[in-house]
Amino acid sequence: MPRTHLPFGKIVATPTPIAWSQAYGAGGLFLTLSLTSEEREHEKELGTLGKKLINDLEAEFFALEEKSLTSIKAAIDNTFFHIPPEIKLSAAIAFVKEHILYVYLLGNGSILLRRSGTLGTILKATHAHEGAMQTASGHLQSGDLVILQTHQFEALIPEETLTKTLVENETAEEIAETLSPLIHGREDGGAGAIFFTFSQIQTPLEEEDETSDELLSPAPSQPETQQGKAVPQSPFPDETRSFPHPALPQEEKQRIPSLPSFSKLRSSLPPLSHRQRLLMSIAAILILVLGVSIFFANKNAEEKRTKEVFAKIYDPAKQHFEEGQGLIELNTALAREELEEAQSIIGNADKTLPAGSREAKQLATLKTDIANALSELASAKQTSVTPVGVDKSKLLGALVSDKKRLFATQDEDNVYFLTKDEIGSIGKSDDAEKTLVENDGDWSKPSGLGTFLGNLYVLDKEDGINKFVKGSEGYGGKTAYLTGEKPDLSQAVGIAIDSSIYVLFLQGDISKFTRGTPVSFKVSGLDMPFKSPTRIYMTPDFSAIYVLDNGNGRIVKLGKDGVFQSQYQAAALTKAQDFEVDETNKKAYILSGGKVYEMKLE
């Protein structure tokens, strides 16, 4: 099956106190967005919010099991619904799967398509209502150029200027490079655009298969044609399968046949006239020239074929490599997928090209770069730990001060702890201790404690997850949090809460529950599976989940979608009993052997 090739170029204006923009492209997903405000005090907020929106959309989008026009729209709605009313949004989003294009426009802006030299409009809005979204979908053709632009970009780049640039430049990179000087230095920080071209490259394996079919078939077969179909509103077709690339044939040496010398001809033939000798000399020269011509023709043909095959391997592999490099800081799991795809495309093709050729050297260099990038991505960050006082972490300090305390959690005002007899609290401001709930048969095999909005949650291996609601006169009796059939919690070891509850199991699985009901959740992107993890940690305002993976001596950072982001390794973590993460100061505190240690999270 042909490979989809999506090279792109982007333009982003310099941020101003009242406007910010960004453009993004990875994994077939492209977007440009701008945030503007009439108040200058929102300057820092615009950039922070913009980056969060991109990260949230990335998490929502790549967590979708089935990507359709409707499911992607829902992911976009979930990402952008909470933008403050005083901040105005312009966002153009596109997704390409095989030959299908899905596009979405929020606020004012436009999405254009250049096909066969003609520029047309897919979506456009100049007076959009707040929160309005337009959608469209259709089939792409090889050579199509798609343009996503904010309404500020439209205002700075007139249509005639854009049209002229598209005529004079072919690739997305050239177009972006030509238009960039017209945007940079201007005072509108909301101007942003991204251009990408669509093409499908046939792999060498497919070409070889087609050639083989022609040789083996008794008669030429009629080419298969596909009738035009209406724009699909259903999920994407099945994923394209990747096939290894066939070995490229070694260059065959052409030998020029040896010609008999004139002296031997003279001795074995009757005496020749001057005219006959002249004709024989001319014939010998012609044979020599013909042999040399055939040799170089074959050599040139082989070199041409080598270059063509090289381009079909090198170009898409390099694109995936560059996309993977660009994703390392944003999403390590996606970065790994792009790098592994680049590695798969190359395979062992570098060893089958003519030894010492420029193409073989280039491919070998790229292969080495990909391997190095994957190696760096897989390696955990070796981090040292430093002993600190228990006052550095009130959460861990509560466990150190009383060995009867089995689990602890916290909010802004209190640390909460659980023993076999009670749930208590310690005030962070005055260290005052209180008994909140006495154990009246409410838990027997506790394996975790959590809090959310003042309420307390106890994870019990036998009794499930029980909730204690805070009222005006204290905490009421327990109520079951889980609805429906109770899950097997016999191997549960920890609990963490935002608006949902995450339960960690000893074998490394994580289950997610929302409003008492199981929700699909899967950990992905790990370079090695969890090994006897013991704690899971997060707070409602965290954008990530942290897991204490004792068996591998590391702390693993996951996105809310379960996708691996980073990991931090230290020998002290193998025997750690609990931990706390301070995202603001990029630190973690580790409880091990009755002492508290500090670890930097770079």
C-alpha positions as a printed Julia matrix, in Angstrom:
602×3 Matrix{Float64}:
   0.0     0.0     0.0
   1.37    3.47   -0.81
   2.88    5.5     2.01
   1.36    8.89    2.78
   3.9    11.73    2.61
   2.92   15.0     4.36
   5.77   17.55    4.32
   4.74   20.86    5.88
   5.86   24.41    6.54
   4.54   26.79    9.19
   4.55   30.49   10.01
   4.0    31.95   13.49
   4.09   35.64   14.39
   6.05   37.01   17.34
   3.77   37.09   20.44
   2.52   40.44   21.74
   0.94   41.34   25.11
  -2.53   40.86   23.6
  -2.02   38.11   20.99
  -0.32   34.7    20.74
  -0.27   32.08   18.0
   1.21   28.66   17.28
   1.24   26.0    14.54
   1.67   22.23   14.98
   2.03   19.18   12.76
   2.63   15.54   13.74
   1.13   12.12   13.09
  -1.19   13.4    10.36
  -2.67   16.04   12.71
  -2.16   19.71   11.79
  -3.4    22.87   13.46
  -2.83   26.57   13.77
  -4.45   28.65   16.49
  -4.38   32.15   17.91
  -5.49   33.56   21.25
  -6.19   37.28   21.65
  -7.33   39.52   24.47
  -8.0    43.22   24.84
  -6.33   43.24   28.25
  -2.51   43.42   28.38
  -2.38   41.65   31.75
  -3.26   38.39   29.94
   0.13   38.34   28.18
   1.61   35.41   30.15
  -1.76   33.67   30.38
  -2.14   33.54   26.58
   1.07   31.58   26.03
   0.44   29.23   28.94
  -3.15   28.57   27.86
  -2.13   28.08   24.22
   0.47   25.45   25.05
  -1.99   23.69   27.37
  -4.63   23.62   24.63
  -2.2    21.99   22.19
  -1.1    19.42   24.78
  -4.71   18.67   25.78
  -5.83   18.29   22.15
  -2.88   16.02   21.47
  -3.81   13.86   24.47
  -7.53   13.76   23.55
  -6.86   13.08   19.86
  -4.23   10.35   20.1
  -6.24    8.59   22.82
  -9.11    8.06   20.36
  -9.42    4.4    19.44
 -11.55    5.25   16.4
 -10.94    8.49   14.53
 -13.98    9.74   12.62
 -15.37   13.17   11.8
 -17.62   12.95   14.86
 -15.14   11.5    17.36
 -12.46   14.05   16.46
 -15.03   16.85   16.82
 -15.82   15.58   20.31
 -12.1    15.61   21.2
 -11.86   19.21   19.96
 -14.95   20.19   21.98
 -13.44   18.66   25.13
 -10.23   20.63   24.58
 -11.55   24.1    23.79
 -14.79   24.37   25.77
 -13.2    25.94   28.87
 -11.52   28.97   27.25
 -12.33   32.12   29.29
 -14.86   34.41   27.55
 -12.47   37.36   27.56
 -10.02   35.43   25.34
 -10.87   35.06   21.64
  -9.93   31.91   19.75
  -9.16   31.29   16.09
  -8.25   27.67   15.3
  -8.01   25.66   12.08
  -7.45   21.9    12.45
  -6.93   19.11    9.9
  -6.33   15.37   10.07
  -5.21   13.12    7.2
  -5.67    9.36    7.2
  -4.75    7.57    3.98
  -6.44    9.78    1.33
  -9.21   11.26    3.53
  -9.06   14.81    4.92
 -11.08   15.92    7.98
 -11.08   19.68    8.74
 -12.45   21.79   11.59
 -12.67   25.59   11.99
 -13.3    27.31   15.33
 -13.91   31.05   15.33
 -12.78   33.19   12.4
 -10.21   31.93    9.92
 -10.08   29.77    6.83
  -8.98   26.43    5.39
  -7.96   26.44    1.71
  -7.02   23.78   -0.85
  -4.77   24.12   -3.91
  -5.43   21.43   -6.49
  -3.95   21.34  -10.01
  -2.95   25.01   -9.76
  -6.4    26.19   -8.63
  -7.0    27.64   -5.14
 -10.36   26.93   -3.48
 -11.94   27.46   -0.06
 -13.02   24.51    2.1
 -14.11   26.45    5.21
 -14.12   30.16    6.01
 -15.59   32.38    8.73
 -15.34   36.14    9.23
 -18.09   36.78   11.81
 -18.32   33.47   13.65
 -20.33   33.22   16.85
 -18.39   32.38   20.0
 -17.94   28.61   20.29
 -19.1    27.95   16.73
 -17.37   25.12   14.85
 -17.5    24.25   11.14
 -16.51   20.79    9.86
 -15.93   19.18    6.49
 -14.37   16.04    5.01
 -13.36   14.78    1.58
 -10.85   12.9    -0.54
  -7.35   14.22   -1.24
  -5.44   13.8    -4.48
  -1.68   13.45   -4.8
  -0.14   16.92   -5.07
  -2.89   18.7    -3.1
  -1.76   21.55   -0.84
  -3.85   22.34    2.28
  -3.61   25.74    4.0
  -4.77   26.39    7.58
  -4.72   30.07    8.61
  -5.94   32.23   11.48
  -8.04   35.26   10.65
  -5.11   37.53   11.68
  -2.92   35.82    9.08
  -5.62   36.41    6.46
  -5.67   40.11    7.34
  -1.89   40.46    6.87
  -1.6    38.34    3.7
  -4.03   39.5     0.96
  -5.51   36.81   -1.27
  -3.64   38.05   -4.34
  -0.32   37.83   -2.45
  -1.11   34.3    -1.32
  -2.18   33.25   -4.81
   0.98   34.67   -6.38
   3.14   32.88   -3.8
   1.39   29.58   -4.49
   2.02   29.99   -8.22
   5.71   30.82   -7.81
   6.46   28.14   -5.18
   5.63   24.45   -5.27
   6.44   22.97   -1.83
   4.93   23.83    1.54
   8.38   24.68    2.9
   9.07   27.15    0.08
   5.69   28.82    0.53
   6.22   29.27    4.27
   9.75   30.58    3.72
   8.51   33.12    1.16
   5.65   34.45    3.31
   7.49   34.5     6.66
   9.11   37.94    6.16
   5.64   39.44    5.63
   4.54   38.21    9.08
   7.61   38.53   11.29
   8.12   41.97   12.69
   4.44   42.9    12.38
   2.52   43.84   15.49
  -0.18   41.17   15.26
   0.99   38.2    17.33
  -2.11   36.19   16.4
  -1.03   35.57   12.79
  -0.34   31.89   12.2
  -0.59   29.41    9.34
   0.53   25.92    8.39
   0.84   24.52    4.86
   1.11   20.82    4.01
   1.17   18.82    0.81
  -0.34   15.38    0.3
   1.26   12.65   -1.75
   1.34    8.87   -1.68
   4.66    7.19   -2.41
   4.72    3.65   -3.72
   7.17    1.49   -1.8
   9.91   -0.48   -3.62
   8.23   -3.74   -2.54
   5.05   -2.82   -4.4
   6.98   -1.96   -7.56
   8.81   -5.29   -7.44
   5.54   -7.16   -6.89
   3.95   -5.41   -9.88
   6.92   -6.3   -12.08
   6.77   -9.92  -10.96
   3.07  -10.08  -11.79
   3.75   -8.85  -15.3
   6.44  -11.47  -15.86
   4.39  -14.36  -14.51
   1.01  -13.49  -16.02
   0.17  -15.23  -19.35
  -1.5   -12.06  -20.63
  -1.59   -8.42  -19.54
  -4.19   -7.89  -16.84
  -6.61   -4.99  -16.9
  -5.85   -2.34  -14.26
  -8.33   -2.17  -11.43
 -10.25    1.06  -11.14
 -12.2     2.43   -8.22
 -15.43    4.31   -8.77
 -15.81    7.7    -7.06
 -17.57    7.54   -3.72
 -19.32   10.11   -1.54
 -17.35   11.67    1.31
 -17.35    9.09    4.14
 -18.9    10.01    7.49
 -17.85    6.71    9.06
 -14.55    5.91   10.87
 -11.34    5.58    8.93
 -10.56    2.43    6.94
  -8.22   -0.16    8.44
  -4.67    0.87    9.25
  -2.17    0.62    6.42
   0.13   -2.33    6.88
   3.86   -1.75    6.7
   5.97   -4.15    4.65
   9.77   -4.47    4.82
  11.68   -3.11    1.9
  13.25   -5.66   -0.46
  16.99   -5.84   -0.81
  18.3    -3.66   -3.56
  20.3    -5.61   -6.2
  24.04   -5.17   -6.24
  25.42   -3.43   -9.28
  26.36   -6.04  -11.89
  29.69   -5.49  -13.54
  29.51   -5.36  -17.32
  32.51   -6.83  -19.1
  33.66   -5.6   -22.51
  34.55   -8.54  -24.72
  38.23   -8.77  -25.7
  38.94   -8.07  -29.36
  41.6    -9.95  -31.3
  44.75   -7.96  -32.05
  45.46   -6.83  -35.58
  48.76   -8.76  -35.59
  46.96  -12.08  -35.01
  44.39  -11.25  -37.61
  47.15  -10.53  -40.07
  48.9   -13.84  -39.41
  45.78  -15.95  -39.72
  44.16  -14.27  -42.71
  45.2   -13.88  -46.3
  46.86  -10.57  -47.17
  44.32   -7.74  -47.06
  44.1    -4.73  -49.24
  44.4    -1.26  -47.77
  40.65   -0.74  -48.14
  39.88   -4.03  -46.34
  42.25   -3.15  -43.5
  40.59    0.27  -43.17
  37.1    -1.25  -43.03
  38.22   -3.79  -40.42
  39.72   -1.04  -38.29
  36.51    0.95  -38.48
  34.47   -2.16  -37.58
  36.72   -2.89  -34.59
  36.41    0.69  -33.39
  32.63    0.58  -33.78
  32.45   -2.68  -31.8
  34.61   -1.14  -29.08
  32.48    2.01  -28.97
  29.3    -0.08  -28.9
  30.62   -2.2   -26.02
  31.65    0.87  -24.03
  28.28    2.51  -24.75
  26.4    -0.57  -23.55
  28.54   -0.69  -20.41
  27.92    2.95  -19.51
  24.24    2.76  -20.5
  23.75   -0.17  -18.13
  25.78    1.59  -15.45
  23.77    4.81  -15.81
  20.49    2.89  -15.76
  21.56    1.08  -12.59
  22.65    4.36  -10.97
  19.33    5.98  -11.9
  17.37    3.08  -10.45
  19.49    3.16   -7.28
  18.8     6.89   -6.86
  15.07    6.41   -7.41
  14.87    3.6    -4.86
  17.07    5.59   -2.46
  14.76    8.61   -2.69
  11.69    6.48   -1.99
  13.33    5.12    1.15
  15.35    8.1     2.36
  12.76   10.89    1.99
   9.89    9.31    3.98
  12.33    7.9     6.56
  13.88   11.35    7.04
  10.42   12.92    7.39
   9.43   10.47   10.15
  12.81   11.0    11.83
  12.39   14.8    11.84
   8.8    14.54   13.11
   9.98   12.21   15.85
  12.7    14.65   16.86
  10.15   17.46   17.04
   7.84   15.4    19.27
  10.41   14.39   21.89
   9.64   17.34   24.17
   5.86   17.13   23.59
   5.03   13.42   23.54
   7.72   10.77   23.88
   5.37    7.92   22.92
   4.5     9.54   19.6
   8.15   10.44   19.11
   9.09    6.78   19.55
   6.41    5.72   17.03
   7.75    8.15   14.42
  11.36    7.05   15.0
  10.47    3.36   14.86
   8.54    3.96   11.63
  11.64    5.64   10.16
  13.76    2.7    11.29
  11.3     0.25    9.71
  11.35    2.08    6.38
  15.14    1.86    6.12
  15.5    -1.73    7.32
  18.79   -3.1     5.89
  18.58   -1.17    2.62
  21.85    0.68    3.35
  23.78   -2.63    3.14
  22.3    -3.53   -0.24
  23.23   -0.29   -2.0
  26.56   -0.15   -3.87
  29.32   -0.1    -1.25
  30.89    3.33   -0.81
  28.2     5.11   -2.83
  26.89    8.47   -1.69
  23.43    6.99   -1.24
  24.67    4.14    0.95
  26.6     6.58    3.16
  23.6     8.92    3.54
  21.26    6.07    4.41
  23.75    4.59    6.89
  24.15    8.0     8.58
  20.39    8.45    8.9
  20.04    4.91   10.24
  22.66    5.67   12.91
  20.94    8.95   13.85
  17.61    7.15   14.26
  19.18    4.42   16.41
  20.87    7.03   18.62
  17.62    8.97   19.04
  15.73    5.81   20.03
  18.49    4.87   22.45
  18.37    8.29   24.13
  14.58    8.18   24.24
  14.55    4.76   25.89
  17.14    5.54   28.54
  15.86    6.67   31.92
  17.2     9.88   33.39
  19.65    8.8    36.07
  18.93   11.07   39.01
  20.69   11.36   42.34
  18.76   11.64   45.6
  19.71   13.82   48.56
  18.66   13.26   52.21
  16.5    16.12   53.53
  14.51   16.82   56.66
  10.99   15.44   57.09
   9.73   19.03   57.14
  10.33   19.2    53.38
   7.28   16.98   52.83
   4.4    17.23   55.28
   2.79   14.27   53.54
   5.74   11.92   54.1
   6.48   13.5    57.48
   3.06   12.35   58.69
   4.0     8.74   57.87
   7.45    9.01   59.46
   6.15   10.44   62.74
   3.78    7.54   63.43
   4.43    4.0    62.16
   0.75    3.09   62.64
  -0.19    5.34   59.74
  -0.48    3.15   56.66
  -1.41    5.64   53.95
  -1.55    9.41   53.55
  -2.96   11.95   51.13
  -3.34   15.73   51.13
  -5.06   18.84   49.85
  -4.09   22.49   50.21
  -5.0    22.72   53.91
  -4.53   19.28   55.46
  -2.66   16.01   55.38
  -4.97   13.01   55.85
  -3.76    9.65   57.17
  -5.29    6.2    57.62
  -4.56    3.62   60.28
  -6.34    0.36   60.99
  -8.5     2.26   63.51
  -9.16    5.72   62.08
  -8.8     8.38   59.42
  -7.25   11.53   60.81
  -5.99   14.91   59.64
  -3.05   17.19   60.38
  -3.42   20.91   59.68
  -0.65   22.25   57.48
  -0.72   25.66   59.14
  -0.86   24.63   62.82
  -0.02   20.88   62.84
  -3.25   20.25   64.77
  -4.35   16.59   64.68
  -7.98   15.48   64.48
  -9.82   12.19   64.23
 -12.25   12.41   61.32
 -13.59    8.86   60.9
 -13.41    5.94   63.32
 -13.22    2.48   61.78
 -16.51    0.81   62.6
 -15.92   -2.13   60.28
 -15.55    0.29   57.36
 -12.23   -1.17   56.13
 -10.3    -4.36   56.8
  -7.63   -4.56   54.09
  -6.96   -0.95   53.08
  -4.55   -0.31   50.21
  -4.93    3.41   49.58
  -6.38    6.73   50.71
  -7.45    9.69   48.56
  -9.26   13.01   48.85
 -11.23   15.18   46.46
 -13.24   18.33   47.28
 -12.9    17.58   50.99
 -14.37   14.08   50.73
 -12.31   11.02   51.63
 -11.96    7.77   49.67
 -10.65    4.47   51.07
  -9.44    1.73   48.73
 -10.08   -1.66   50.33
  -9.01   -4.93   48.7
 -12.16   -6.71   49.88
 -14.77   -3.96   50.17
 -14.02   -1.86   47.06
 -13.77    1.94   47.14
 -15.75    3.64   49.9
 -16.53    7.35   50.1
 -16.87    9.45   53.26
 -18.67   12.72   52.53
 -17.78   15.82   54.52
 -20.77   17.62   56.03
 -21.3    20.58   58.31
 -20.93   18.37   61.39
 -18.1    16.18   60.17
 -17.96   13.09   58.01
 -20.89   10.78   57.44
 -20.87    7.02   57.15
 -19.35    5.21   54.23
 -21.06    4.95   50.85
 -19.94    2.72   48.0
 -18.28    4.7    45.21
 -18.31    1.94   42.61
 -21.52    1.07   40.78
 -22.42   -2.19   39.1
 -20.28   -5.3    39.39
 -17.34   -4.91   41.79
 -13.89   -5.3    40.19
 -11.23   -7.59   41.64
  -9.12   -5.31   43.87
  -7.13   -8.04   45.61
  -3.91   -6.85   43.92
  -4.62   -3.1    44.23
  -1.76   -1.13   45.82
  -2.6     2.56   45.42
  -5.15    5.22   44.53
  -4.97    8.73   43.04
  -7.81   11.16   42.35
  -8.63   14.12   40.15
 -12.24   14.22   38.91
 -11.76   10.46   38.26
 -10.19    7.75   40.41
  -7.1     5.82   39.23
  -6.27    2.49   40.89
  -2.78    0.99   40.57
  -2.3    -2.79   40.66
   0.79   -4.76   41.65
   1.15   -6.3    38.17
   1.38   -2.79   36.66
  -2.14   -2.17   35.35
  -4.03    1.05   36.08
  -7.85    1.15   36.16
  -9.81    4.39   35.79
 -13.27    5.06   37.22
 -15.47    8.1    36.61
 -18.62    8.57   38.7
 -18.2     5.0    39.91
 -18.11    3.48   36.42
 -15.05    1.9    34.71
 -13.56    4.0    31.89
 -11.17    2.7    29.22
  -7.57    3.44   30.22
  -4.36    1.89   28.93
  -0.71    2.58   29.71
   1.36    2.83   26.51
   4.81    3.84   25.33
   6.85    2.25   28.15
  10.29    0.99   27.13
   9.89   -1.75   29.76
   6.74   -2.81   31.67
   6.08   -1.87   35.29
   7.59   -4.29   37.8
   5.95   -4.42   41.24
   4.88   -0.75   41.44
   3.6     0.35   44.86
   2.27    3.91   44.68
   0.47    6.25   42.27
   0.42   10.02   42.82
  -1.35   13.05   41.4
  -3.39   16.07   42.5
  -6.49   17.52   40.78
  -4.46   20.3    39.16
  -1.74   17.99   37.78
  -1.56   17.36   34.05
   0.24   14.04   34.6
   0.17   10.84   36.65
   3.26    9.59   38.52
   3.95    5.93   39.37
   6.55    4.62   41.82
   7.91    1.59   39.94
   9.99   -0.09   42.64
  10.96   -3.16   40.63
  12.69   -1.01   38.0
  13.94    1.62   40.44
  12.19    4.54   38.77
   9.41    7.12   38.88
   7.4     7.11   35.65
   5.46   10.13   34.39
   2.34    9.38   32.31
  -0.11   11.68   30.56
  -3.76   11.63   31.62
  -4.3     9.44   28.54
  -1.83    6.84   29.87
   0.88    7.67   27.35
   4.47    7.55   28.64
   6.15   10.96   28.97
   9.38   10.49   30.93
  11.06    8.49   33.69
  13.56    9.14   36.49
  15.78    6.39   37.84
  17.67    6.06   41.12
  18.82    3.07   43.17
  17.04    4.4    46.28
  13.66    3.97   44.59
  13.8     0.16   44.73
  13.09    0.21   48.49
  10.92    3.34   48.65
   7.66    3.08   50.64
   5.94    6.25   49.38
   6.59    9.46   47.47
   5.29   12.95   46.72
   5.74   15.06   43.57
   6.11   18.86   43.56
   5.49   19.77   39.91
   5.9    23.5    40.5
   9.48   23.15   41.76
  10.23   20.04   39.66
  11.08   17.86   42.65
  10.02   14.55   44.12
  10.3    13.5    47.76
  10.97    9.83   48.53
  10.27    7.96   51.77
  12.74    5.1    52.2
  13.96    3.43   55.38
  12.25    5.99   57.6
  14.07    8.89   55.91
  12.99   11.48   53.33
  15.05   12.09   50.19
  14.8    14.77   47.53
  15.04   14.04   43.78
  15.17   16.66   41.04
  12.84   16.15   38.08
  14.57   17.92   35.19
